[in-house]
Short mmCIF file of C-alpha atoms and ligand atoms in Angstrom, two decimals:
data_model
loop_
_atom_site.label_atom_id
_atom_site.label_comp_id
_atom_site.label_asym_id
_atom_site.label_seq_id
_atom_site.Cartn_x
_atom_site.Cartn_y
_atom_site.Cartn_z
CA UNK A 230 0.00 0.00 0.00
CA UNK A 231 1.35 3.37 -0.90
CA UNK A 232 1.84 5.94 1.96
CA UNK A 233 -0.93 8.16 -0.24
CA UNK A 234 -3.47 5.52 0.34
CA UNK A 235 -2.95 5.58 3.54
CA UNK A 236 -3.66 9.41 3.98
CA UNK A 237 -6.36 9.24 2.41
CA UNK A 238 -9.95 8.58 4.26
CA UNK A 239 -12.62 5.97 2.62
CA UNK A 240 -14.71 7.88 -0.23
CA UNK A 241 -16.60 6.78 -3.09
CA UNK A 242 -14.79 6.69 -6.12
CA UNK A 243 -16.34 9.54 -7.81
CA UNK A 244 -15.08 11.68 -4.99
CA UNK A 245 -11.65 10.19 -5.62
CA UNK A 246 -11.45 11.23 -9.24
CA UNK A 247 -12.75 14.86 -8.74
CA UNK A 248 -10.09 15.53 -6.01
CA UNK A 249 -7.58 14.02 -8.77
CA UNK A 250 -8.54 16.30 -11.29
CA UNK A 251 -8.69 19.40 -8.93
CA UNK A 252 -5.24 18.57 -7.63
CA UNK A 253 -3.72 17.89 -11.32
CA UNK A 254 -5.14 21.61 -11.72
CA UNK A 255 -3.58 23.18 -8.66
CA UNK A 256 -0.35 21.66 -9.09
CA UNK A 257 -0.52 22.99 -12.91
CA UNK A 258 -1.26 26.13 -11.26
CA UNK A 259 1.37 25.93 -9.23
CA UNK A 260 4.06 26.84 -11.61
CA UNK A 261 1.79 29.90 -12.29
CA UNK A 262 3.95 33.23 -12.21
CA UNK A 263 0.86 36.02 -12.99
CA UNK A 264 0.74 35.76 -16.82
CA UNK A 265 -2.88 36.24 -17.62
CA UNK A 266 -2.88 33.54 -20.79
CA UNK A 267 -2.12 31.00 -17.53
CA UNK A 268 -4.68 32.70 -15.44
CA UNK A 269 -7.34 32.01 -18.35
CA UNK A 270 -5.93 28.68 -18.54
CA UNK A 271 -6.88 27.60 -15.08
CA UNK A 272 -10.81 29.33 -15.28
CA UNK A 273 -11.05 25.99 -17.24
CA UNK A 274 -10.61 24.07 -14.29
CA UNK A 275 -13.16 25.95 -12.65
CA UNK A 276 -16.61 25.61 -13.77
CA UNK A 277 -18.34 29.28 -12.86
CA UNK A 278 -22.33 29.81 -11.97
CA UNK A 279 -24.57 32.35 -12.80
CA UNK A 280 -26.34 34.20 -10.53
CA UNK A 281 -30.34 33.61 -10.60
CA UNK A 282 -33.34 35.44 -9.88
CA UNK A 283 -35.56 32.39 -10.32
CA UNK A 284 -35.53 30.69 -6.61
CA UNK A 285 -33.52 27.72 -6.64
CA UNK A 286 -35.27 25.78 -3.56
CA UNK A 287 -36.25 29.07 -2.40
CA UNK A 288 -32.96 30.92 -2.90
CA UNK A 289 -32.45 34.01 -5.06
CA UNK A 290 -29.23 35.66 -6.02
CA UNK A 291 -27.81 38.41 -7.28
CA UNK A 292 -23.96 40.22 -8.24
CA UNK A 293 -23.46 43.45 -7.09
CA UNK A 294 -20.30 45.38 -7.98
CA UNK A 295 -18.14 47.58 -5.30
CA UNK A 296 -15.60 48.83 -6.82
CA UNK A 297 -15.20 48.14 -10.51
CA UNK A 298 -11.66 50.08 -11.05
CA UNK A 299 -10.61 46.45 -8.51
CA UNK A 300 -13.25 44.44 -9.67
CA UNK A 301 -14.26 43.95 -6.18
CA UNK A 302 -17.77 42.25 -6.11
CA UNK A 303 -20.12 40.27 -4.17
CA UNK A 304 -22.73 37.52 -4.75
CA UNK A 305 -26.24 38.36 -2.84
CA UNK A 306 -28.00 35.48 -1.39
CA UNK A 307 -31.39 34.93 0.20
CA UNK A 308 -34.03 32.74 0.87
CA UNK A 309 -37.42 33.74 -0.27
CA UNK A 310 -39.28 32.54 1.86
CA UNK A 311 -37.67 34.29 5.01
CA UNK A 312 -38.51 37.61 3.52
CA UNK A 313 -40.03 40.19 5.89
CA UNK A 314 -38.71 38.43 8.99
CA UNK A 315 -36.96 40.45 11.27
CA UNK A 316 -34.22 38.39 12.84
CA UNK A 317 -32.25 36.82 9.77
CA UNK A 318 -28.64 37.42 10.14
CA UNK A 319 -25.87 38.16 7.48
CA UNK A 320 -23.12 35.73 6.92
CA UNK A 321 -20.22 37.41 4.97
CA UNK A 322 -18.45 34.44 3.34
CA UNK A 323 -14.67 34.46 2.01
CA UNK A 324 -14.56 31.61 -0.56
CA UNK A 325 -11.21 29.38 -0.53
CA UNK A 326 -8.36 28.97 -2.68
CA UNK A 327 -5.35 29.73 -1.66
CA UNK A 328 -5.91 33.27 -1.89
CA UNK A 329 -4.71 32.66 -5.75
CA UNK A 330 -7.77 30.77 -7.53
CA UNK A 331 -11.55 29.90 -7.21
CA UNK A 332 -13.92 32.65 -6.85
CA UNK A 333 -17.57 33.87 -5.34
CA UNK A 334 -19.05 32.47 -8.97
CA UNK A 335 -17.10 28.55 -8.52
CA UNK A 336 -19.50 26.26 -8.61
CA UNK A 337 -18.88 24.66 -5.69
CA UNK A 338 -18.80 27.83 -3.38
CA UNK A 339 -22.29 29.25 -5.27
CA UNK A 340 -23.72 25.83 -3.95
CA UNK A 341 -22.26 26.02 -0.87
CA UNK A 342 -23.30 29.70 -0.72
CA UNK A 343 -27.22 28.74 -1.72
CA UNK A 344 -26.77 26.07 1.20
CA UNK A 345 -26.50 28.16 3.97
CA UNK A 346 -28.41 30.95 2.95
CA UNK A 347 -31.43 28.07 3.12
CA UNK A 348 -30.25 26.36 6.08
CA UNK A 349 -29.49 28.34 8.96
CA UNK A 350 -31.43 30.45 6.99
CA UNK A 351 -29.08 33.72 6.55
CA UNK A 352 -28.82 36.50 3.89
CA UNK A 353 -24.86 35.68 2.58
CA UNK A 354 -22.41 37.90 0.98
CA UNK A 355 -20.21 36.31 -0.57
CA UNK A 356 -17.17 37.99 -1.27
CA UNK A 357 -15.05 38.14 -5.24
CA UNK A 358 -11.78 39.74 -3.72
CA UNK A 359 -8.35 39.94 -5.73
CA UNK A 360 -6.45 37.28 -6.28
CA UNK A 361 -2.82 36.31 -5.61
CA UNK A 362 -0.07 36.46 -7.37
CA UNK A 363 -1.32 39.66 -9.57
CA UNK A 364 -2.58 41.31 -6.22
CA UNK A 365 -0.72 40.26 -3.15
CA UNK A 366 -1.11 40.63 0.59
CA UNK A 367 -3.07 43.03 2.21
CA UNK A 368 -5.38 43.60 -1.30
CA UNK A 369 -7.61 40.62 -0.36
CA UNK A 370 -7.71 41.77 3.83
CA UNK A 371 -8.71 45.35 1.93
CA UNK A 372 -11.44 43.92 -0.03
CA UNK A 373 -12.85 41.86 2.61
CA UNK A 374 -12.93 44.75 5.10
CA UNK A 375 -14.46 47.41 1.94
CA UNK A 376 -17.17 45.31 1.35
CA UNK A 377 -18.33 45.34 4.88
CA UNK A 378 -18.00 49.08 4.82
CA UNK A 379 -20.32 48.85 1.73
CA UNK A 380 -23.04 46.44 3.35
CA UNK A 381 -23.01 49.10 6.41
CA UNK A 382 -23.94 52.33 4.02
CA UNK A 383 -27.50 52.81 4.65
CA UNK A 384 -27.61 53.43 1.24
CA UNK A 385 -27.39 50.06 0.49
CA UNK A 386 -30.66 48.40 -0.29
CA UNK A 387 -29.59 44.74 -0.94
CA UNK A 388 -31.05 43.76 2.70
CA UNK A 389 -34.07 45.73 2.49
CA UNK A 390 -36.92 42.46 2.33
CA UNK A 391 -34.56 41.36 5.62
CA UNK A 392 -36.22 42.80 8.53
CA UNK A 393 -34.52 45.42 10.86
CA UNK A 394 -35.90 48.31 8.79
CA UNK A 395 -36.44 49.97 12.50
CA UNK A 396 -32.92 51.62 12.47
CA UNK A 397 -32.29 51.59 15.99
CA UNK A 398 -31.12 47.53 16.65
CA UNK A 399 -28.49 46.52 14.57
CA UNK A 400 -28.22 44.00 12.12
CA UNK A 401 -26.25 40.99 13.00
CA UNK A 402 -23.39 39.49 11.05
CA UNK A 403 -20.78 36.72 10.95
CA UNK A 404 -17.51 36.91 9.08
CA UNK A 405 -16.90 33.23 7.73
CA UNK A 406 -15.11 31.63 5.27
CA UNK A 407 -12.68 28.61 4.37
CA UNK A 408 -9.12 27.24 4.25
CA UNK A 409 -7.35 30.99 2.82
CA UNK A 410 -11.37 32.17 3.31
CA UNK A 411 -10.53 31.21 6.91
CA UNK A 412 -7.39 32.93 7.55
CA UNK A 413 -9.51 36.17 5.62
CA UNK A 414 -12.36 35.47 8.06
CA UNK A 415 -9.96 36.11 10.89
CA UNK A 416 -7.75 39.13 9.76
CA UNK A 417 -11.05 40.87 8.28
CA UNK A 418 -12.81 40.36 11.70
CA UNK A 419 -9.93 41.75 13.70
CA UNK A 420 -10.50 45.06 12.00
CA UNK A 421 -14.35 44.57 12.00
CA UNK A 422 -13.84 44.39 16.13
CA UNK A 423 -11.90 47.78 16.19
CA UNK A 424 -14.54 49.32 13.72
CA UNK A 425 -17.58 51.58 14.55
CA UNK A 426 -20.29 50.08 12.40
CA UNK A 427 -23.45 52.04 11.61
CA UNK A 428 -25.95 49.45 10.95
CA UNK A 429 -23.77 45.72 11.63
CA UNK A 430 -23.08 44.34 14.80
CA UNK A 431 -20.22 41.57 14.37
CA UNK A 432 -21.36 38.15 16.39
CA UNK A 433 -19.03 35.86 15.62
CA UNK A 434 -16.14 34.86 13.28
CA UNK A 435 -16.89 30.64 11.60
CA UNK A 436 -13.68 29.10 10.53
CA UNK A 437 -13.48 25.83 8.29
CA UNK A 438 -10.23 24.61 8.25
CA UNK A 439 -8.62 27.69 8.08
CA UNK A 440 -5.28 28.27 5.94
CA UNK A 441 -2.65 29.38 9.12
CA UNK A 442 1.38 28.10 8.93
CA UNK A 443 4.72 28.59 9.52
CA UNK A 444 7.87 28.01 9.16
CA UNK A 445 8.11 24.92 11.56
CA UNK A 446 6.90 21.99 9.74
CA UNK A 447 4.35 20.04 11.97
CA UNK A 448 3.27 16.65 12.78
CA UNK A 449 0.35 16.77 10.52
CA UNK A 450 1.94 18.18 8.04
CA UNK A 451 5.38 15.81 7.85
CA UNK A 452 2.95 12.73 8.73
CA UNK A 453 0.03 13.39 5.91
CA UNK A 454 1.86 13.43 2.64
CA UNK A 455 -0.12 12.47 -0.08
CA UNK A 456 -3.42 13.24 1.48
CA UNK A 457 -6.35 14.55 -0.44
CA UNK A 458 -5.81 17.82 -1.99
CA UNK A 459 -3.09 19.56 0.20
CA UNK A 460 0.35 19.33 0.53
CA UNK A 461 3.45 21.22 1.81
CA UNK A 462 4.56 21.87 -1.71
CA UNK A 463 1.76 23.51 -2.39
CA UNK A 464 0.62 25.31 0.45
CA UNK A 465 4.39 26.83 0.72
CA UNK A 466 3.87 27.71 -3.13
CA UNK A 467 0.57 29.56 -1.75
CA UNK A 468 2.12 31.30 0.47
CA UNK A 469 4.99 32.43 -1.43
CA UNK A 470 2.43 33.73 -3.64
CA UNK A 471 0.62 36.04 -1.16
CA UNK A 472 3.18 37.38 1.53
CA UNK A 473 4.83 40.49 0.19
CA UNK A 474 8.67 39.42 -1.37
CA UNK A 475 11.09 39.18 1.74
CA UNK A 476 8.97 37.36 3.89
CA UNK A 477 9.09 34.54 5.23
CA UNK A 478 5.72 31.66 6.55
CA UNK A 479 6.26 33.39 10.30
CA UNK A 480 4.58 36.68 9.04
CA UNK A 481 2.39 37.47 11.51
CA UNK A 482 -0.98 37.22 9.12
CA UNK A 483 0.16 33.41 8.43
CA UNK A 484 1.84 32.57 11.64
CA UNK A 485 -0.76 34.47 14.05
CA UNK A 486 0.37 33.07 17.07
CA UNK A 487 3.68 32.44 16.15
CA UNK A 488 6.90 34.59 16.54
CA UNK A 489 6.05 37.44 15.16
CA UNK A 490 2.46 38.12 16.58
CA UNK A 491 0.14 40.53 17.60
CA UNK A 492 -1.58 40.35 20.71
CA UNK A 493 -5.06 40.59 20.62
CA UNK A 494 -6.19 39.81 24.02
CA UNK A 495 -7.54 43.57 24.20
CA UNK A 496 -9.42 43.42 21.33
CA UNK A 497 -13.38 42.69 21.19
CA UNK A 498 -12.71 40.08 19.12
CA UNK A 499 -16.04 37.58 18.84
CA UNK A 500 -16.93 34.51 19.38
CA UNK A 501 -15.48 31.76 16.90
CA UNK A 502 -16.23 28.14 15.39
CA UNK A 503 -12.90 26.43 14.17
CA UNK A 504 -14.27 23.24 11.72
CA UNK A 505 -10.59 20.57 11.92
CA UNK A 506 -10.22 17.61 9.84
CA UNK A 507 -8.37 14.56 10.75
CA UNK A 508 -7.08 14.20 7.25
CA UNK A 509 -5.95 17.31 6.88
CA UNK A 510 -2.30 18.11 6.88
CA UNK A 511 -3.11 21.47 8.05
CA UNK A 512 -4.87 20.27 11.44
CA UNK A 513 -2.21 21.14 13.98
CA UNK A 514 -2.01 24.70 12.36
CA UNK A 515 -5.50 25.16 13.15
CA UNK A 516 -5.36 23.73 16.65
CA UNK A 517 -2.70 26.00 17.32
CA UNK A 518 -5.17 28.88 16.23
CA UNK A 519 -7.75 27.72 18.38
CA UNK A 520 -5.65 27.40 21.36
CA UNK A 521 -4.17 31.09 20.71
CA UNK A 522 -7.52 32.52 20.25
CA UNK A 523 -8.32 30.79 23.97
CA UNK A 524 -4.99 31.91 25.80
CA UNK A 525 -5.62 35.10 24.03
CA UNK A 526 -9.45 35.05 26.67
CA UNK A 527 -11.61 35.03 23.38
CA UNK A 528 -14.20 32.32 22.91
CA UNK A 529 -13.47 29.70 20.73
CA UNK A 530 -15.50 26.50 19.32
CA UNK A 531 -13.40 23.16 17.87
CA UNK A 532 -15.24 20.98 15.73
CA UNK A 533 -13.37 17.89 14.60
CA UNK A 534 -14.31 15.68 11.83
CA UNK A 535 -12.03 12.47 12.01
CA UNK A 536 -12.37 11.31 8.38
CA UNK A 537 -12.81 15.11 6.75
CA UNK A 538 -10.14 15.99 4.24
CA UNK A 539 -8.86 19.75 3.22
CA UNK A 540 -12.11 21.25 1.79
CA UNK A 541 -14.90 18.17 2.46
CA UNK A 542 -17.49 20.57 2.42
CA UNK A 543 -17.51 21.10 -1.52
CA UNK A 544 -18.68 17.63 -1.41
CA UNK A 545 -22.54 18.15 -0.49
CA UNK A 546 -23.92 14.05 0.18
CA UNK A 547 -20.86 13.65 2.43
CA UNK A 548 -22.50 13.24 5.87
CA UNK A 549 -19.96 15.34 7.80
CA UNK A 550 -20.87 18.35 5.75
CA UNK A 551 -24.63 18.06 6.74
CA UNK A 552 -23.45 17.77 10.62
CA UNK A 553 -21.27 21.34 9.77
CA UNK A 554 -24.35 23.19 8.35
CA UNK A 555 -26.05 21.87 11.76
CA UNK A 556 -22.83 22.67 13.86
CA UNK A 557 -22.59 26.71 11.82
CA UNK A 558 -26.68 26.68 12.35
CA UNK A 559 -26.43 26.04 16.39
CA UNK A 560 -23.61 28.57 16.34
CA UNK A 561 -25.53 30.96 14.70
CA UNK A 562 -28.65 30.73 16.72
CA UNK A 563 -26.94 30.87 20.21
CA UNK A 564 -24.58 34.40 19.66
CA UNK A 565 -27.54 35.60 18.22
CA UNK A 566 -29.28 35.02 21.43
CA UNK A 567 -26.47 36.75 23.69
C1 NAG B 740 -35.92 28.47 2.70
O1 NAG B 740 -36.41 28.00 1.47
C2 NAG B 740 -36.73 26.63 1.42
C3 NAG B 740 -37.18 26.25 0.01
O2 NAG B 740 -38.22 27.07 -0.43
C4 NAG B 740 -37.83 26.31 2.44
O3 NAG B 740 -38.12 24.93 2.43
C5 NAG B 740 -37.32 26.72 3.80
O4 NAG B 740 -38.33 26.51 4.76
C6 NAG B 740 -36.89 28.17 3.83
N1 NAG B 740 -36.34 28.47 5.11
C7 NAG B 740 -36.92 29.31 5.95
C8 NAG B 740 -36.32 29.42 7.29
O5 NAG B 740 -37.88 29.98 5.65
C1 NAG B 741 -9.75 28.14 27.49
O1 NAG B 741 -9.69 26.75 27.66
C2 NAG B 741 -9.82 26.32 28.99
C3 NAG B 741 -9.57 24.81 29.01
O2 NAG B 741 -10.41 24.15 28.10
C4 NAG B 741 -11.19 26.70 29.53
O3 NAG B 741 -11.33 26.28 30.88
C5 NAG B 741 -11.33 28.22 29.42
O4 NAG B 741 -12.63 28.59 29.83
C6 NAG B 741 -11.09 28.68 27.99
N1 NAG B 741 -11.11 30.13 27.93
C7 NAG B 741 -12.03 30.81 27.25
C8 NAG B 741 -11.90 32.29 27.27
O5 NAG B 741 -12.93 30.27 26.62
#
């Protein structure tokens, strides 16, 4: 038995041969330099979706542009049916990738997207932000924070049909996202916590499997080679992609309680819900988050999934990612009550 076998959890063949495919694609893309004839090349790889204002099991959504000099855009979600009531809370998404490909349109991440506006149920913003190596670190913090800044202009009509028209409650919002959507969920919040909003209140930051690292190389990631869809070769190739030149995998935005960080232990940062697979080599980067986040006094949630690989969720009839739209749902419901 090969040692990529044994990284790898039991899943039905057709789940085998789509991570194949994606990983033949990221590996491809990872002798990408910026040259915008590769950049097209790789779209192929990923299927996009158009937005739709025919309900699709009750959800409706729309693009709507921020900034077009950055193309800086969002995908509007809602369910239908939950127009008009007053309590329905925002969930500003950061789609995954590596911080260099997919985008708010993938197919995958619209489904995903549709699934949670449905489920918990929640209006979802789901954020197109630039994309590394063309734009590097901080353009995609900078997007993720403007489009919050956006949301919170009252004139801003895209949550209109939500409830909270009375002005003088707040609506409530969650900064979430996965793998590099994670690490963006994190570093957006921490500004969002220092920020006077006019109309948000921030209630909590949900994490799956959230891109963090270093320079150390840990026991999940020397023990998991050949595991489904991530490896060192190419997160470090990620990496090297975002940081600014010069730096190195302990800059404080990838290593955030590593040697280099900042303490946040002042800072109102909110509740959070870290999702950790047991097949993923970056597990005991993510434990090390949660664990920082708790010495740090801020409230943190682990999840762990034993048998979930790097990015599970994109796979909708596996049963873990039904028990993490029940785990995000509870979450939701219970800050919203504090
Ligand atoms: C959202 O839409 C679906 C499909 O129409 C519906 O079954 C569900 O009850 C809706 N959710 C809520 C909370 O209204
Ligand atoms: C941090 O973790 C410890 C041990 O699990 C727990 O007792 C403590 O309440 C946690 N701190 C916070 C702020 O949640």
């Amino acid at each position: 038995m090969s040692s990529t076998k044994k990284n790898w959890p039991k899943l039905p063949l057709g789940i085998r041969l789509l991570i194949a495919a994606h990983s033949m694609s990221v590996d491809a893309f990872s002798r990408y330099d910026g040259n915008a004839v590769n950049r097209r090349l790789m779209n192929l790889f990923d299927p996009k979706a158009s937005p739709s204002r025919k309900p699709d099991n009750g959800v409706v959504s729309s693009d709507v542009v921020v900034d077009t000099t950055r193309k800086l855009w969002f995908r509007l979600y809602s369910n239908t049916t939950t127009a008009g009531k007053m309590s329905i809370p925002i969930i500003v998404y950061f789609h995954g990738g590596g911080f260099a490909y997919m985008a708010a349109n993938s197919m995958n991440y619209d489904d995903l997207c549709k699934r949670l506006a449905r489920e918990i149920p929640a209006v979802v913003v789901s954020v197109n932000y630039r994309l590394s190596p063309e734009h590097r670190y901080p353009s995609q913090y900078e997007d993720g924070f403007d489009v919050l800044k956006f949301i919170d202009n009252p004139d801003f009509e895209g949550f209109s049909a939500f409830g909270n028209t009375d002005t003088s409650s707040k609506k409530a919002f969650f900064i979430a996202g996965d793998s590099a959507g994670g690490n963006l969920a994190h570093h957006v919040a921490l500004k969002a916590c220092q920020h006077q909003f006019s109309l948000l209140k921030l209630h909590g930051v949900i994490a799956l499997q959230p891109f963090f690292g270093g320079e150390e190389r840990t026991e999940s990631e020397l023990k998991l080679v050949g595991a489904p869809l991530i490896s060192v070769k190419r997160t470090d190739w990620m990496w090297k992609a975002f940081l600014p030149h010069g730096y190195n995998r302990d800059h404080h935005v990838v290593n955030v309680f590593g040697p280099n960080s900042v303490d946040i232990s002042d800072l109102p940062f909110p509740p959070t819900l870290v999702f950790i697979g047991g097949f993923d080599p970056l597990q005991d980067w993510q434990r090390k988050y949660v664990e920082g986040l708790n010495k740090s006094g801020k409230h943190v949630y682990k999840i762990e999934y034993p048998n979930a690989f790097h990015g599970f969720y994109a796979f909708p009839q596996l049963p873990d990612t039904s028990l993490l739209m029940a785990e995000i749902k509870n979450f939701v419901l219970k800050q919203l009550d504090q």
